Structure formats: C-alpha cells, structure tokens
Amino acid sequence: HVPFSQSNSVRLLAKAVGGLIAIFAIALLAPFVLAVVNAEKDQWHYLTLSVIGIVVGVALFLQPTRGASLRARQVFLLTTVCWLCAGIFGALPLYIAGPKLGFVDALFESISAITTTGSTTIVGLDKLPSSALLWRAMLQWLGGVGIIVMAMAILPFLQVGGMRLFQAESSDISGKFLPRSNHMVMAIARVYLLLTIVAATVYWILGMGGFDAVVHAMTSVATGGFSNYDSSFGFFNDQPALVVAATLMMFLGALPFVLYIRVLKGDTEPLLHDPQVRAFTIFLVIVITALALLQAWNGRDTLDAFIHTGFNVVSVVTTTGYATEDYSQWGGWAIMAFFYLTFVGGCTGSTAGGIKIFRFQLSQLLLKKQFAQLIHPNLTRVQTYQDKRVNDTLLGSMVAFCFMYFLLVGALAFGLSFFDMDFISAISGAATAVSNVGPGLGDVIGPAGNFVTIEPGAKILLIIGMLAGRLEIMTVLILFHRQYWRH
Amino acid sequence: HVPFSQSNSVRLLAKAVGGLIAIFAIALLAPFVLAVVNAEKDQWHYLTLSVIGIVVGVALFLQPTRGASLRARQVFLLTTVCWLCAGIFGALPLYIAGPKLGFVDALFESISAITTTGSTTIVGLDKLPSSALLWRAMLQWLGGVGIIVMAMAILPFLQVGGMRLFQAESSDISGKFLPRSNHMVMAIARVYLLLTIVAATVYWILGMGGFDAVVHAMTSVATGGFSNYDSSFGFFNDQPALVVAATLMMFLGALPFVLYIRVLKGDTEPLLHDPQVRAFTIFLVIVITALALLQAWNGRDTLDAFIHTGFNVVSVVTTTGYATEDYSQWGGWAIMAFFYLTFVGGCTGSTAGGIKIFRFQLSQLLLKKQFAQLIHPNLTRVQTYQDKRVNDTLLGSMVAFCFMYFLLVGALAFGLSFFDMDFISAISGAATAVSNVGPGLGDVIGPAGNFVTIEPGAKILLIIGMLAGRLEIMTVLILFHRQYWRH
Ligand SMILES: [K+]
Ligand SMILES: [K+]
C-alpha cells in the first residue's frame, strides 16, 4: 500500500500527459514523412514539433512516481487534462504548418479531431497539403481508439452515467483505480487496426485513391467524419458502391469493439445477440426505411433514396458526420428528424458519441416500470439488462447523465446565441458538439456549411462541448463542483 | 363495499361528464345575459345551447349509480374524457355564435381556453362581440379552478409525475379513489373567486374599463392569457401601473392555492416559507434581473427594461402567455431564453402549467446525490423535500414525467414539421402547447403572431399537446398503453 500524496498525484498526472504527448509526437512523424515525399515546404516544422514532443513527453513520462494508485476522483482530472493536452499538441502542426490556422481555429480543429467530432474550420480541403489531411485523420483515429480504451477501462470504474453496467466482473469498487490489463487494451488496438485496414482495402478496391482510402478508412472507423474534400463524402457520389461501403464501415465503427475480439476468436454469438447491437440495428432499419420512403414519396428514385438516406442517417446516428448531400434540403421533417438523430449516438464501447443506445434502453426500462406502477400500484418487478440487475442507483446515474447532457446543450446554445448564431444554428451547433457528430443544421454550420465563419468565442464554447461530450459529461463537469476540490 | 363493474364505471363516467357539462351550460348564461344587454344578434344561440346543456347534463348526472368507487386506472380515463367533453361543449358557442369559427378552430380555441393555454385563432379580438370575449375568459377561468382541484384531489392519488409528494396525510393508497372533502374544494373555489375579485378591482382602480378589468382578472388569475385585444396586454402599455399590477397577479396565480387558504386564516408562515414559492421567486428575480440588464445594456431605458422584462418573463414562466411586446425582437439570446422559459412553469397546486418548480427541485436533489456519489462512492444520505422523504420511487416517477414531457414535445414538433411549420415554429409550438403557455416563437406563432394560419392537422396535434400537458402527460398517455385496457 502506497499512501496517497498530493505531489505524487501531480507526478502521476504529468507522467500520463507525457506518455500521451510522446505517442502523438511519434505519430507526427508520419505526416513528416509524407511532407518530405511530397516536397512540401513546411516539412521541417513537423520534424521540429515531433522531436520537441518526444523529448518533453518522454522526460515527463520517465519521472519517478511512487506506485500507480489514484483515487477515482483524481482520475476525473487526469482524464480531462490528458484529452485537453493531446488536443493542444495536436493543434500545433495545424497552427505552424499546412493550413496555418489561427490558434483558436487550430485548437478547434484539433479538439474536433481527437474527440472524433469532425466539425471543420478549413475551407479548401481539396487543395490542402496531404500531410495536414493525414494529421487530421490520424488525430481522429487516435482519438477513436482512445475513447474505446477509456470506455472499457476507466469510465465503468468511475461509474459515470450508468456505465457501471459495463464493469468487468473482476474489477471491484475498492476505491482505487485499477485499469484493465494491458492485454485487453492491446486486443482492442489490434481489432481497431484490423478494421481500419479492412476499410481502407475495401475503399481502395471499390475505386478510391490510395491516400483517400487510408484517410477515409481512419475517419470512418473512428466515426470521426473528417474528409479530404469540402463536399465531404459527396465527392464520391458517382460511385454508389463506395457510399454503401462507407455506410457499413461507419456502422461497424459504432458497435462495441470488445465483441469483435470475441468474433476473432471464432465466437460470433455475443455480437449477434448483444441487446445494444440488436436495438441499434433495428432502430437504424426503421428510421432509414421511414425517411427513405418519405423521400421516395416526394418523388425521388427509390434506390437512390435508400442509398443516401441510409448513408446520412447512419452518418449522423453513428456520430460520424460525413454527408453525401445537404439533407436539410429534403424538407422540414428532415431538419427535425436529423436534429433528433444528432442526440442518439452509437453503442457504448465504440468510437461513437451521443447519448448512446444502452441509455435509451435503460430509459425504456424506467418508463416501463413507471407505467406498470401507474396501472398496478402494488406491483414490483426485478428488471435486468445484459443479464445484470438494473437497480435504482444505476438508473439514477443514467438519468443524471441525461439531465446534464441536455442542460449542457441548453447552456451552450444559450451562450452561442450571444455570438450572432440564430436559433437553429445555436441549438444544433451545441447538440452536434456535445454528441461529437460534426455538422449542425441551418445555413452556416449545416451539412453543406463550415465552422470557419463563427466567432472565436463561439468556437471556444463548442470546444468545451466537444470535450465534455466525449468524456461522458460528468467526468468534466464534476471538476467544476465545489465539493470536488475539498479534501 | 361495492363491487366494481364495467357498467357502473361507465355510468359514473357519464355522471361526471354530465355534471361538468351542466356547470359549463349554467356558466353560458352569463354571455347570454351580456349578449341580451348589448343586443347582439346571436343572443338566442347562447340560450339554446345553455338549455340543451343543462338538460342533457342534469339527465346524465342524475342517473343511478351504485356507490362512487373507482379504481385509479379508471380515474385516468374519467379525467381525460371530462376535459375533452368540457372542451367540446366550450367550442359550440364559438362555432355557432360570436366569431363563428370553423369547427377545428372553435375546438382549438376552446381547448386552448380550458387548458389555460391561451393560444388564439381569432384575429380581430378588438371588434369581437363582448359575449364571445366573456365566454373565452370564463372557459379559462373555469379551467383554472378545475386544474387546482385536480392537482389537490386527483393527481396525488394517481401518483403521476412525483405528485405523490402533495398527497394529504389523511388519504392512503387503498387502491380506491377518495377525493378530498368537498370542504377543501369549496375553500379553494372561494380563494380563487376572491383573488379574481381583487385582481379585477385593482385593474379597475388603475384605469382599466369595467369589462376589460373582469376579463383580464379572470385570465390573469387562471394564468390563461386570453386578452380582449390583438395586441394582448400591450394594449395597456401607456399605463405602466397596469403592466406591473398584471405581473403581480400572474405571479399570484402561479402559487399553490392551498397556501392562500392558510393566509386567510391568518397564517402567512406556510406561504412565506414554502420551498416551491421561495425557489420560484428567487428564480424569477434572477432571470428578470439578468435579462433586463442585458436589455438596458443594449440601450433601453432601465426602468422600462425592468417593467417589460418582468412582465413578459413572468407571463411565460407562469404560463400565462400575455405579451406587452414582441420579445423575440430583443435579440437571439432572448429567443433562446424565452424558449427555455416556456418549459419552466409555476408551482404545483396553482393554475400554471409547464414542468413546474418542484420537479426542478427534485431534479436538483437527484443531481446532488449523483455528484456526491461520484466524489464519495460509499456515501449515502437521506434526502427530504417539504419535510417528506424523497425516495427512488418518487424520483423515478418524476423522471418518467420529464422523459415523457420531452418525448411528447419532440413527437409533436416532428408532426408539426409535416404541416409547413419551420424548425422554430414547430418546436416552440409543441413546447408552448404542452406547457400551456400560449405564444410560441418565430414569425407565425410568436408573441405578435396568431395560430389562425396554421393547418387544421397541426391544430389537432396542438390540441392533443394542450390536453396532455394540462393533465400532467401521464394521465393521458397511459390511455394509449396496451396494458391499460387489459383486465
Ligand atoms: K463525428
Ligand atoms: K397560458
């Protein structure tokens, strides 16, 4: 047993941040190599940043710490600081090289990337140096695997938003932080890499260029949504097979990755019978069918309607945020539908953001119970989900999450309304940030729009929203709670 | 003990509907007298309707029933049917006399009145016969006292949306419906009448005409919001004292009426120390100050800013829905703020609609508990509200209410989007209906707008929203639950 001490905690924090920066700095060597190959003029900026990052990161990582014990409450801070620092480091290459964005724009782009949100402030992606495009995609890809690991190893331990449901049987609530074995983390990383390679190969076989295939594979599997083109995935509209393939890849990116590990071991049962996966699939089929039929009824070719409704619905629900066309032009009902779909999200344990399917299932259990009690006041029934008993503590934690989710979206939308954003832009902008989807609604930030024109203050609000949304809200908001900082 | 029987239940239902229609038919004699005095041409239509209503109502009321026992689940149906039938009867005078609205418009106007919503489909109120203006106001006034009685006597018994908190100590959960004594109902009616007389007197002393004073007193105390003028309360903008007085009257209409009974007995303690009243008052003071300062900062005279911000904020939060001006012109932040304020509502046990203050207080308790648990995982604490223990069952019931509230608003907004209503009109229209506020946002149904131009289908959706909102959502929605109709 190692006694907790303030200075040891700070050292552990620095160690984690250092390790993370070292990883991102090493990753930065890839855009550097690409820049050298393409003889880009900013190539040495990448190397400089990379070397500095590696040196500082490794120095922080190697400092001595006494044991690795952290209390749950310290892990909240650790998590938030790590993601923020990774975001800041990720912004530097976009600030000094490639698009040379202003600092707020660069930070927005980088946070948008590592949170796999995919809102962009860059106009003219089609002409951006490949190195910058690769870096954006790599940030999303790293952010994607980061969130899976977090959802598996950290969040259930923190008991945030009902995620205790996904706590492994072995880990107990001893009050100390014991991340899952490296074995599990490595297994997830392997599956993630494999799925990305499959996606890239499929895209390439179906006719995408090699670089585009790699970048879009990374941003599909990460449900990130960054594209190499201002027209997003609409650039490939003349190849419907690619559109359908990307629909599938986004869907796969939004399923619980732990189930893929079982599939690789030859056990497809868990994937096929997981209640979250089933509900998610059924939900998508119903929504796509309904909206596609509405489109067909409005005169669109039925196959075309299904392909593009499928793509854009899956894109928004999986929180990827690619677009093949401006779906807000489909009609008033489409604007309303896509606004709601912004909140849904994918399965927990995936790269997807949003409220997530299991919380809707828990809400359904809660409502079922209430209606049953209204009809039969004396009835009590045990409810289970994924073979685990759903008690009031778990439901309370899920409900608190949902409340804070909508409170945060509401507060951010109110804040955005002070920066010349109209009602639909403000409210959809806040929602798309917190859900890590990417595009909002309305003329400015809609699927055909761009975040470059909004004011810096609004961008900072959206940065807060993207980070809080990515870290399941409570992890960030608890840092602003008075009690948190008391001993 | 009287055995439950299907036919006896139907007879009890018919008895209740009959009694209600008789009351409304007798009330209709007042517009008839006014029409005779003013020599209006439709005067005999009122008398005909009134006589038919009294005959049918009394006949239904006087039929033999074996005892008055109803199960909780039967009371849901009874309540919904009663309000719907009262709304249909209330629509008839507007259909055959006065404005001679189309039937959907007349039903919309009548349901809007008895639910104290106050959305109107009549353009040209300034020239409408006094008898019709009086009938609209009386419908609101009767709807107002009806909801107070329901909140005191029926809803806590039904355990809807956490209202069990307000169950009187004497009534137990025996599985049978025992309304509070007639004594309590009469006491509330007396207080309601007294407050209306006070309001009318104050308005009259401050310079309103006699008829306007009576009508606006009725629609203020009922937090209904119908006015005799197309410009709503803005008609009296040149008399700031009236604007301030109406602000106070709306506020008084949104406090728990049971506390006034205590005040009349000389006991002001409960009113001054009620947690709901305190929170409501503090909330209003903070919001009004913030929004008025924003207005003053934008260059408006400070006193003027406080008077009109105060009036319109109180109007929306108490779910009255008068307007002295088009507050949506104050800026983007005002649109967002008034959109949120649409949901708040007043205190339970008042005439106000919306989510209501005590549910926000319960949500706060829930969030407090969750944050405390995240920081100190092993801590458990007993929470109380109004000296009653708040357990998970109560919180679950409140949470289910809030979920269904937003689900209903979302579903209605989606429905409205098919009737040519844009995003802000659809979503604010759904919200204003379910919260029983009155005006929405946007060019069409905003505070300066009118509901006459929207399509009949949209009006029917809003009628459903107003009724469900008025009856605390669950009371209506449970009728659509499969289990409800099973024996
Ligand atoms: K995204
Ligand atoms: K109202």
Short mmCIF file of N, CA, C and O and ligand atoms in Angstrom, two decimals, chain B residues 112 115-119 140 222-225 315 318-322 435-439, ligand 2:
data_model
loop_
_atom_site.label_atom_id
_atom_site.label_comp_id
_atom_site.label_asym_id
_atom_site.label_seq_id
_atom_site.Cartn_x
_atom_site.Cartn_y
_atom_site.Cartn_z
N SER B 112 -57.80 25.41 -25.94
CA SER B 112 -56.77 26.38 -25.54
C SER B 112 -57.24 27.16 -24.32
O SER B 112 -56.44 27.51 -23.45
N THR B 115 -57.70 24.59 -21.03
CA THR B 115 -56.39 24.15 -20.55
C THR B 115 -55.56 25.35 -20.09
O THR B 115 -54.41 25.20 -19.71
N THR B 116 -56.15 26.55 -20.12
CA THR B 116 -55.49 27.83 -19.80
C THR B 116 -54.23 28.04 -20.64
O THR B 116 -53.27 28.65 -20.17
N THR B 117 -54.24 27.55 -21.87
CA THR B 117 -53.09 27.78 -22.74
C THR B 117 -53.12 29.21 -23.28
O THR B 117 -52.15 29.96 -23.15
N GLY B 118 -54.22 29.57 -23.93
CA GLY B 118 -54.35 30.95 -24.38
C GLY B 118 -53.85 31.23 -25.78
O GLY B 118 -53.77 32.39 -26.18
N SER B 119 -53.49 30.19 -26.53
CA SER B 119 -53.18 30.40 -27.95
C SER B 119 -54.51 30.70 -28.64
O SER B 119 -55.51 30.03 -28.38
N GLN B 140 -61.45 29.87 -19.58
CA GLN B 140 -60.12 29.84 -18.96
C GLN B 140 -60.25 29.81 -17.44
O GLN B 140 -59.53 29.10 -16.75
N ALA B 222 -56.16 32.84 -13.76
CA ALA B 222 -56.15 31.49 -14.34
C ALA B 222 -54.84 31.22 -15.09
O ALA B 222 -54.68 30.15 -15.66
N THR B 223 -53.91 32.19 -15.06
CA THR B 223 -52.69 32.15 -15.88
C THR B 223 -53.04 31.63 -17.28
O THR B 223 -52.34 30.80 -17.84
N GLY B 224 -54.14 32.18 -17.81
CA GLY B 224 -54.62 31.73 -19.12
C GLY B 224 -54.08 32.56 -20.26
O GLY B 224 -53.57 32.05 -21.24
N GLY B 225 -54.19 33.89 -20.13
CA GLY B 225 -53.54 34.74 -21.10
C GLY B 225 -54.40 35.24 -22.24
O GLY B 225 -53.92 35.99 -23.08
N SER B 315 -44.96 36.36 -17.41
CA SER B 315 -46.05 35.85 -18.26
C SER B 315 -45.72 34.47 -18.82
O SER B 315 -46.56 33.58 -18.81
N THR B 318 -45.01 31.80 -15.68
CA THR B 318 -46.25 31.38 -15.02
C THR B 318 -47.19 30.71 -16.01
O THR B 318 -48.30 30.32 -15.65
N THR B 319 -46.76 30.59 -17.26
CA THR B 319 -47.54 30.01 -18.37
C THR B 319 -48.83 30.77 -18.62
O THR B 319 -49.83 30.20 -19.01
N THR B 320 -48.79 32.11 -18.39
CA THR B 320 -49.96 32.94 -18.72
C THR B 320 -49.99 33.20 -20.23
O THR B 320 -50.96 32.87 -20.90
N GLY B 321 -48.92 33.80 -20.73
CA GLY B 321 -48.84 33.99 -22.16
C GLY B 321 -49.36 35.32 -22.69
O GLY B 321 -49.53 35.48 -23.90
N TYR B 322 -49.64 36.29 -21.79
CA TYR B 322 -49.83 37.67 -22.28
C TYR B 322 -48.50 38.14 -22.86
O TYR B 322 -47.43 37.64 -22.48
N SER B 435 -46.81 22.97 -22.52
CA SER B 435 -46.63 23.72 -21.27
C SER B 435 -47.81 24.63 -20.97
O SER B 435 -47.81 25.30 -19.94
N ASN B 436 -48.79 24.68 -21.86
CA ASN B 436 -49.95 25.57 -21.69
C ASN B 436 -49.56 27.03 -21.54
O ASN B 436 -50.15 27.75 -20.71
N VAL B 437 -48.57 27.48 -22.29
CA VAL B 437 -48.11 28.86 -22.20
C VAL B 437 -48.95 29.77 -23.09
O VAL B 437 -49.54 30.74 -22.64
N GLY B 438 -49.00 29.45 -24.38
CA GLY B 438 -49.79 30.26 -25.31
C GLY B 438 -49.02 30.65 -26.55
O GLY B 438 -49.14 30.00 -27.59
N PRO B 439 -48.21 31.71 -26.48
CA PRO B 439 -47.45 32.10 -27.67
C PRO B 439 -46.24 31.21 -27.89
O PRO B 439 -45.65 30.71 -26.93
K K C 2 -51.43 30.30 -20.78
#
